[in-house]
Short mmCIF file of C-alpha atoms in Angstrom, two decimals:
data_model
loop_
_atom_site.label_atom_id
_atom_site.label_comp_id
_atom_site.label_asym_id
_atom_site.label_seq_id
_atom_site.Cartn_x
_atom_site.Cartn_y
_atom_site.Cartn_z
CA ASN A 40 114.78 125.06 141.69
CA GLU A 41 114.23 121.50 142.85
CA TYR A 42 110.47 121.95 142.50
CA LYS A 43 110.83 123.29 138.94
CA SER A 44 113.13 120.43 138.06
CA TYR A 45 110.53 117.96 139.33
CA LEU A 46 107.82 119.64 137.24
CA ARG A 47 109.96 119.47 134.12
CA MET A 48 110.65 115.78 134.74
CA PHE A 49 106.94 115.10 135.26
CA ALA A 50 106.13 116.95 132.02
CA LYS A 51 108.65 114.82 130.11
CA GLU A 52 107.29 111.57 131.55
CA SER A 53 103.72 112.57 130.72
CA ALA A 54 104.85 113.47 127.17
CA VAL A 55 106.38 110.00 126.78
CA VAL A 56 103.39 108.09 128.19
CA GLY A 57 100.87 110.27 126.36
CA GLY A 58 102.79 109.97 123.11
CA ILE A 59 102.90 106.17 123.35
CA LEU A 60 99.15 105.94 124.04
CA ILE A 61 98.33 108.29 121.16
CA SER A 62 100.60 106.32 118.82
CA PHE A 63 98.99 103.00 119.72
CA GLY A 64 95.53 104.50 119.28
CA THR A 65 96.51 105.92 115.90
CA GLY A 66 97.86 102.52 114.88
CA ILE A 67 94.49 100.91 115.64
CA ILE A 68 92.64 103.58 113.66
CA SER A 69 95.09 103.15 110.76
CA PHE A 70 94.44 99.40 110.75
CA LEU A 71 90.64 99.76 110.79
CA LEU A 72 90.56 102.39 108.04
CA THR A 73 92.88 100.43 105.77
CA TYR A 74 91.10 97.14 106.38
CA PHE A 75 87.65 98.50 105.48
CA ILE A 76 88.66 100.86 102.66
CA ILE A 77 90.71 98.41 100.54
CA PRO A 78 87.68 96.25 99.50
CA GLN A 79 85.70 99.39 98.69
CA LEU A 80 88.33 100.79 96.30
CA SER A 81 89.85 97.67 94.75
CA HIS A 82 87.48 97.75 91.78
CA LEU A 83 88.78 101.20 90.82
CA PHE A 84 92.24 99.74 90.21
CA LEU A 85 90.76 97.04 87.99
CA ALA A 86 88.81 99.67 86.06
CA ALA A 87 92.03 101.66 85.55
CA ASN A 88 93.81 98.50 84.33
CA LEU A 89 96.13 98.51 87.35
CA SER A 90 96.16 94.76 87.79
CA GLY A 91 98.28 91.67 87.26
CA ARG A 92 98.24 87.89 87.30
CA ASP A 93 99.32 85.99 90.40
CA LEU A 94 102.14 83.68 89.31
CA ASN A 95 101.99 81.95 92.70
CA LYS A 96 98.64 80.35 91.84
CA ARG A 97 97.91 77.42 89.55
CA HIS A 98 94.82 79.06 88.12
CA ASN A 99 95.94 82.64 87.52
CA GLU A 100 93.78 83.72 84.61
CA TYR A 101 91.87 86.32 86.61
CA ARG A 102 93.31 89.76 87.30
CA VAL A 103 94.33 90.96 90.77
CA PRO A 104 94.26 94.71 91.71
CA GLU A 105 97.79 96.10 91.86
CA GLY A 106 99.18 99.23 93.52
CA ILE A 107 97.00 98.92 96.64
CA GLY A 108 99.95 100.23 98.64
CA VAL A 109 98.85 103.75 97.73
CA ILE A 110 95.74 103.28 99.91
CA ALA A 111 97.82 102.25 102.90
CA GLY A 112 100.22 105.14 102.29
CA ALA A 113 97.41 107.69 102.03
CA ILE A 114 95.74 106.48 105.23
CA TYR A 115 99.11 106.49 107.00
CA LEU A 116 99.69 110.13 106.03
CA VAL A 117 96.18 111.15 107.07
CA CYS A 118 96.69 109.57 110.50
CA LEU A 119 100.03 111.35 110.97
CA PHE A 120 98.51 114.66 109.89
CA CYS A 121 95.71 114.24 112.43
CA ILE A 122 98.05 113.63 115.38
CA ILE A 123 100.15 116.75 114.76
CA PRO A 124 98.12 118.75 117.37
CA PHE A 125 98.60 116.00 119.95
CA TYR A 126 102.27 115.80 119.04
CA VAL A 127 102.64 119.46 120.03
CA LEU A 128 100.25 119.44 123.01
CA HIS A 129 102.11 116.58 124.70
CA SER A 130 105.44 118.36 124.48
CA GLU A 131 106.90 119.42 127.82
CA ASP A 132 107.31 123.01 126.60
CA LYS A 133 105.33 124.02 123.53
CA THR A 134 107.39 127.16 122.94
CA SER A 135 110.83 125.64 123.42
CA THR A 136 113.37 125.48 120.65
CA ASP A 137 113.58 121.70 121.00
CA THR A 138 109.86 121.35 120.31
CA MET A 139 110.07 123.57 117.22
CA VAL A 140 113.00 121.56 115.90
CA THR A 141 111.20 118.27 116.55
CA LEU A 142 108.08 119.54 114.80
CA SER A 143 110.10 120.63 111.76
CA LEU A 144 111.68 117.18 111.60
CA TYR A 145 108.24 115.59 111.87
CA LEU A 146 106.86 117.67 108.99
CA SER A 147 109.91 117.03 106.81
CA ALA A 148 109.47 113.29 107.43
CA LEU A 149 105.86 113.52 106.25
CA LEU A 150 106.95 115.45 103.16
CA SER A 151 109.58 112.87 102.19
CA ILE A 152 107.22 109.93 102.73
CA CYS A 153 104.47 111.71 100.78
CA CYS A 154 106.87 112.34 97.87
CA MET A 155 107.93 108.69 97.85
CA ILE A 156 104.33 107.45 97.81
CA LEU A 157 103.62 109.71 94.84
CA LEU A 158 106.73 108.57 92.99
CA GLY A 159 106.02 104.92 93.80
CA PHE A 160 102.51 105.18 92.39
CA ALA A 161 103.97 106.81 89.28
CA ASP A 162 106.23 103.77 88.95
CA ASP A 163 103.22 101.43 89.18
CA VAL A 164 101.43 103.39 86.48
CA LEU A 165 104.35 104.19 84.15
CA ASN A 166 106.63 101.17 84.85
CA LEU A 167 109.78 103.25 85.26
CA LYS A 168 113.27 101.95 84.50
CA TRP A 169 115.77 100.91 87.16
CA ARG A 170 117.88 104.04 86.75
CA HIS A 171 114.81 106.10 87.63
CA LYS A 172 114.19 103.93 90.68
CA LEU A 173 117.65 104.84 91.95
CA LEU A 174 117.11 108.56 91.38
CA LEU A 175 113.61 108.93 92.86
CA PRO A 176 114.50 108.07 96.50
CA THR A 177 117.41 110.52 96.34
CA ILE A 178 115.04 113.33 95.34
CA ALA A 179 112.47 112.35 97.98
CA SER A 180 115.13 112.38 100.72
CA LEU A 181 116.12 116.01 100.08
CA PRO A 182 113.54 117.50 102.53
CA ILE A 183 114.83 115.50 105.51
CA LEU A 184 118.46 116.11 104.55
CA MET A 185 117.94 119.87 104.35
CA VAL A 186 116.02 120.03 107.63
CA TYR A 187 118.68 117.89 109.26
CA TYR A 188 121.33 120.30 107.99
CA VAL A 189 119.65 123.43 109.41
CA THR A 190 118.69 121.81 112.74
CA TYR A 191 121.29 119.33 113.96
CA GLY A 192 123.93 119.46 111.26
CA ASN A 193 125.96 116.88 113.17
CA THR A 194 128.17 114.85 110.83
CA HIS A 195 130.19 112.99 113.47
CA ILE A 196 130.04 109.23 113.86
CA VAL A 197 131.24 107.14 116.80
CA VAL A 198 133.85 104.56 115.89
CA PRO A 199 132.79 101.05 117.00
CA ILE A 200 134.66 99.90 120.09
CA PRO A 201 136.43 96.94 118.37
CA LEU A 202 137.88 99.37 115.79
CA GLN A 203 138.97 102.09 118.20
CA ARG A 204 142.29 100.39 118.90
CA PHE A 205 143.16 100.59 115.19
CA ILE A 206 142.12 104.26 114.88
CA ALA A 207 143.59 107.01 117.00
CA CYS A 208 140.18 108.59 117.74
CA THR A 209 136.73 107.55 118.92
CA VAL A 210 134.73 110.06 116.85
CA ILE A 211 135.15 110.88 113.14
CA ASP A 212 133.72 113.90 111.33
CA LEU A 213 132.60 112.77 107.87
CA GLY A 214 131.49 116.21 106.74
CA VAL A 215 129.62 116.18 103.42
CA LEU A 216 130.18 112.41 103.12
CA TYR A 217 127.69 111.95 105.95
CA TYR A 218 124.94 113.46 103.80
CA VAL A 219 125.99 111.26 100.90
CA TYR A 220 125.69 108.28 103.23
CA MET A 221 122.18 109.32 104.35
CA GLY A 222 121.09 109.79 100.74
CA MET A 223 122.41 106.34 99.87
CA LEU A 224 120.60 104.95 102.90
CA ALA A 225 117.29 106.22 101.49
CA VAL A 226 118.06 104.64 98.11
CA PHE A 227 119.02 101.32 99.70
CA CYS A 228 116.03 101.04 102.04
CA THR A 229 113.46 101.68 99.31
CA ASN A 230 115.02 99.38 96.72
CA ALA A 231 115.92 96.65 99.26
CA ILE A 232 112.23 96.19 100.05
CA ASN A 233 111.41 96.30 96.34
CA ILE A 234 114.02 93.69 95.35
CA LEU A 235 112.89 91.14 97.95
CA ALA A 236 109.32 90.99 96.64
CA GLY A 237 107.02 89.04 94.36
CA VAL A 238 105.78 86.27 96.67
CA ASN A 239 102.41 86.79 98.34
CA GLY A 240 102.86 88.72 101.58
CA VAL A 241 106.65 89.02 101.51
CA GLU A 242 106.70 92.83 101.06
CA CYS A 243 104.35 93.49 103.98
CA GLY A 244 105.82 90.64 106.01
CA GLN A 245 109.41 91.86 105.95
CA SER A 246 108.28 95.44 106.56
CA LEU A 247 106.30 94.36 109.63
CA VAL A 248 109.30 92.48 111.01
CA ILE A 249 111.51 95.57 110.64
CA ALA A 250 108.83 97.94 111.97
CA GLY A 251 108.11 95.67 114.94
CA SER A 252 111.82 95.50 115.75
CA LEU A 253 112.06 99.29 115.63
CA LEU A 254 109.04 99.65 117.92
CA VAL A 255 110.42 97.21 120.49
CA ASN A 256 113.83 98.91 120.37
CA SER A 257 112.30 102.36 120.92
CA LEU A 258 109.97 101.19 123.71
CA PHE A 259 112.86 99.61 125.60
CA ALA A 260 114.93 102.77 125.13
CA LEU A 261 112.07 104.95 126.40
CA TYR A 262 111.56 102.66 129.41
CA TYR A 263 115.24 102.93 130.24
CA ASP A 264 115.13 106.71 129.84
CA VAL A 265 112.10 107.04 132.13
CA GLU A 266 113.67 104.77 134.75
CA SER A 267 116.88 106.82 134.64
CA GLY A 268 114.97 110.09 134.97
CA LEU A 269 115.17 111.08 131.29
CA SER A 270 118.70 112.26 131.90
CA THR A 271 120.14 111.00 128.61
CA GLY A 272 119.81 114.29 126.78
CA GLY A 273 117.45 114.46 123.83
CA TYR A 274 117.64 110.80 122.79
CA TRP A 275 114.24 110.07 124.32
CA ARG A 276 112.71 112.47 121.78
CA ASP A 277 114.24 110.46 118.95
CA HIS A 278 112.72 107.22 120.22
CA LEU A 279 109.35 108.86 120.86
CA PHE A 280 109.52 110.23 117.31
CA CYS A 281 110.04 106.65 116.09
CA VAL A 282 107.03 105.39 118.05
CA TYR A 283 104.84 108.15 116.59
CA LEU A 284 105.75 107.17 113.02
CA VAL A 285 105.99 103.39 113.29
CA CYS A 286 102.69 102.57 115.06
CA PRO A 287 100.39 103.84 112.26
CA PHE A 288 102.68 102.11 109.76
CA ILE A 289 102.28 98.79 111.56
CA GLY A 290 98.51 99.22 111.67
CA ALA A 291 98.23 99.94 107.94
CA SER A 292 100.68 97.16 107.04
CA VAL A 293 98.83 94.51 109.07
CA ALA A 294 95.59 95.41 107.27
CA VAL A 295 97.27 95.17 103.85
CA LEU A 296 98.92 91.87 104.79
CA LEU A 297 95.55 90.30 105.53
CA TYR A 298 94.58 90.86 101.88
CA ASN A 299 98.05 90.24 100.42
CA TRP A 300 98.65 86.92 102.23
CA TYR A 301 98.39 83.79 100.13
CA PRO A 302 96.09 83.41 98.29
CA SER A 303 96.47 87.12 97.60
CA SER A 304 93.41 89.16 96.65
CA VAL A 305 95.42 92.39 96.11
CA PHE A 306 98.98 93.33 95.14
CA VAL A 307 100.75 96.11 97.03
CA GLY A 308 102.84 97.22 94.05
CA ASP A 309 106.00 99.30 94.06
CA THR A 310 104.11 102.04 95.91
CA TYR A 311 104.13 100.10 99.16
CA CYS A 312 107.78 99.08 98.76
CA TYR A 313 108.86 102.70 98.31
CA PHE A 314 106.52 103.87 101.06
CA ALA A 315 107.88 101.33 103.55
CA GLY A 316 111.50 101.86 102.55
CA MET A 317 111.32 105.64 102.86
CA THR A 318 109.58 105.35 106.24
CA PHE A 319 112.48 103.25 107.52
CA ALA A 320 115.04 105.61 105.98
CA VAL A 321 113.36 108.59 107.67
CA LEU A 322 113.37 106.83 111.03
CA GLY A 323 117.02 105.85 110.66
CA ILE A 324 118.17 109.34 109.63
CA LEU A 325 116.04 111.55 111.88
CA GLY A 326 116.02 109.05 114.75
CA HIS A 327 119.84 108.96 114.74
CA PHE A 328 120.08 105.15 114.69
CA SER A 329 120.97 104.40 111.08
CA LYS A 330 123.50 101.73 112.15
CA THR A 331 120.81 99.99 114.20
CA MET A 332 118.53 100.22 111.18
CA MET A 333 121.09 98.38 109.07
CA LEU A 334 121.08 95.54 111.59
CA PHE A 335 117.36 95.08 110.98
CA PHE A 336 118.07 95.04 107.22
CA ILE A 337 120.52 92.12 107.36
CA PRO A 338 118.24 89.76 105.31
CA GLN A 339 117.76 92.50 102.70
CA ILE A 340 121.51 93.16 102.59
CA PHE A 341 122.15 89.45 102.04
CA ASN A 342 119.52 89.35 99.28
CA PHE A 343 121.10 92.42 97.65
CA LEU A 344 124.56 90.83 97.67
CA LEU A 345 123.10 87.61 96.28
CA SER A 346 121.33 89.58 93.52
CA ILE A 347 124.33 91.70 92.43
CA PRO A 348 125.29 89.41 89.49
CA GLN A 349 121.76 89.70 88.10
CA LEU A 350 121.12 93.35 89.00
CA PHE A 351 124.30 94.48 87.26
CA LYS A 352 123.67 92.02 84.39
CA PHE A 353 126.78 89.93 84.90
CA ILE A 354 124.46 86.97 84.25
CA PRO A 355 120.97 86.97 82.66
CA CYS A 356 118.16 87.93 84.98
CA PRO A 357 114.55 86.68 84.54
CA ARG A 358 111.87 89.36 84.55
CA HIS A 359 110.29 87.90 87.70
CA ARG A 360 112.65 85.95 89.94
CA LEU A 361 110.00 83.98 91.80
CA PRO A 362 108.60 80.43 91.81
CA ARG A 363 105.67 79.57 89.59
CA PHE A 364 103.54 76.61 88.56
CA VAL A 365 104.87 74.71 85.54
CA PHE A 366 103.15 71.85 83.72
CA CYS A 367 105.14 68.61 83.71
CA TYR A 368 104.49 64.93 83.08
CA SER A 369 104.10 63.66 86.60
CA PRO A 370 101.35 62.28 88.81
CA PHE A 371 100.67 65.87 89.94
CA PHE A 372 100.85 67.49 86.45
CA PHE A 373 101.56 70.93 87.95
CA LEU A 374 104.56 71.51 90.21
CA PHE A 375 106.10 74.59 91.78
CA PHE A 376 109.47 75.46 90.20
CA SER A 377 111.93 78.28 90.65
CA SER A 378 112.55 80.64 87.74
CA TYR A 379 115.86 80.02 86.01
CA SER A 380 117.83 80.86 82.90
CA ASP A 381 120.20 78.68 80.86
CA PHE A 382 123.25 80.55 79.64
CA ARG A 383 126.89 80.27 78.72
CA LEU A 384 129.48 82.89 79.49
CA GLY A 385 129.66 85.33 76.60
CA CYS A 386 126.61 83.87 74.88
CA ILE A 387 122.97 84.91 74.65
CA PRO A 388 120.71 82.85 76.94
CA LYS A 389 119.07 79.95 75.10
CA LYS A 390 116.03 79.76 77.33
CA MET A 391 114.66 82.03 80.03
CA PHE A 392 111.48 81.70 82.05
#
């Protein structure tokens, strides 16, 4: 029995180390493919009239390809499809129920991300309304919610330690409200990335900060689990699952950022915002660390709270809330100003840029 236990522990450790190496290798491949394919396909977006003017530049008469995020999303999916065999082969027991459950979660994650990329590209092409942008992530999150229901189905949450003295229990069963919360998480993550956008590189930049934080968090958790003999139940699988999904995302995002950094030669479009947001939502839901995910979204939460008066039209909202060059009578002639709107309460705005 002791010998079998040692073999099982060795198999788990090899699955962790092998999974990390495969994920890092896939991230490098994702970066190289995205970096070399974007210049080859950018002209197709211009030919299809998927382009826009860069308001962050003084001379912005020329058109910039928009919606390039669909290239990064497609390459990301291809990389994750290709590592499915390795994902199974590096499991400690390929016929175990745990492996089958993990594989079903992996495939449902791919399905939700794929749906969100498709819906995000539809938004770039059709310019959907805000009410549609709230509905689309909810629809795309249904695959992971249903798989979560038939696999784990756990709707309990642990009460934070500071609040336990005010509540007579340490664990609360939310029931169906837990699924409502996870659906709202998907809506928030996708639109939070989309709201904090418009400046060259800010979409990819904030996504890389969040993805890098998730990777570091999971690597530290896996190191602790290996040092403790992987005796913390199935949590090590959740963190390994995160590493598998986040490494190719980082690779593709770094490649896009190199082209989207100021002065931007491509625009990522809503496709990338939805793609990144749904990836984070999937990791938070299926990785069972949605509260930790919200900690990494603190800047986006602050931006959302700051934007509530404009998003809900309590005050007028400019079409693009971002700085731009404005001509003025000064020694420099062109200066960088923030967008603004003049208004009085209860009156129509007199001027809006």
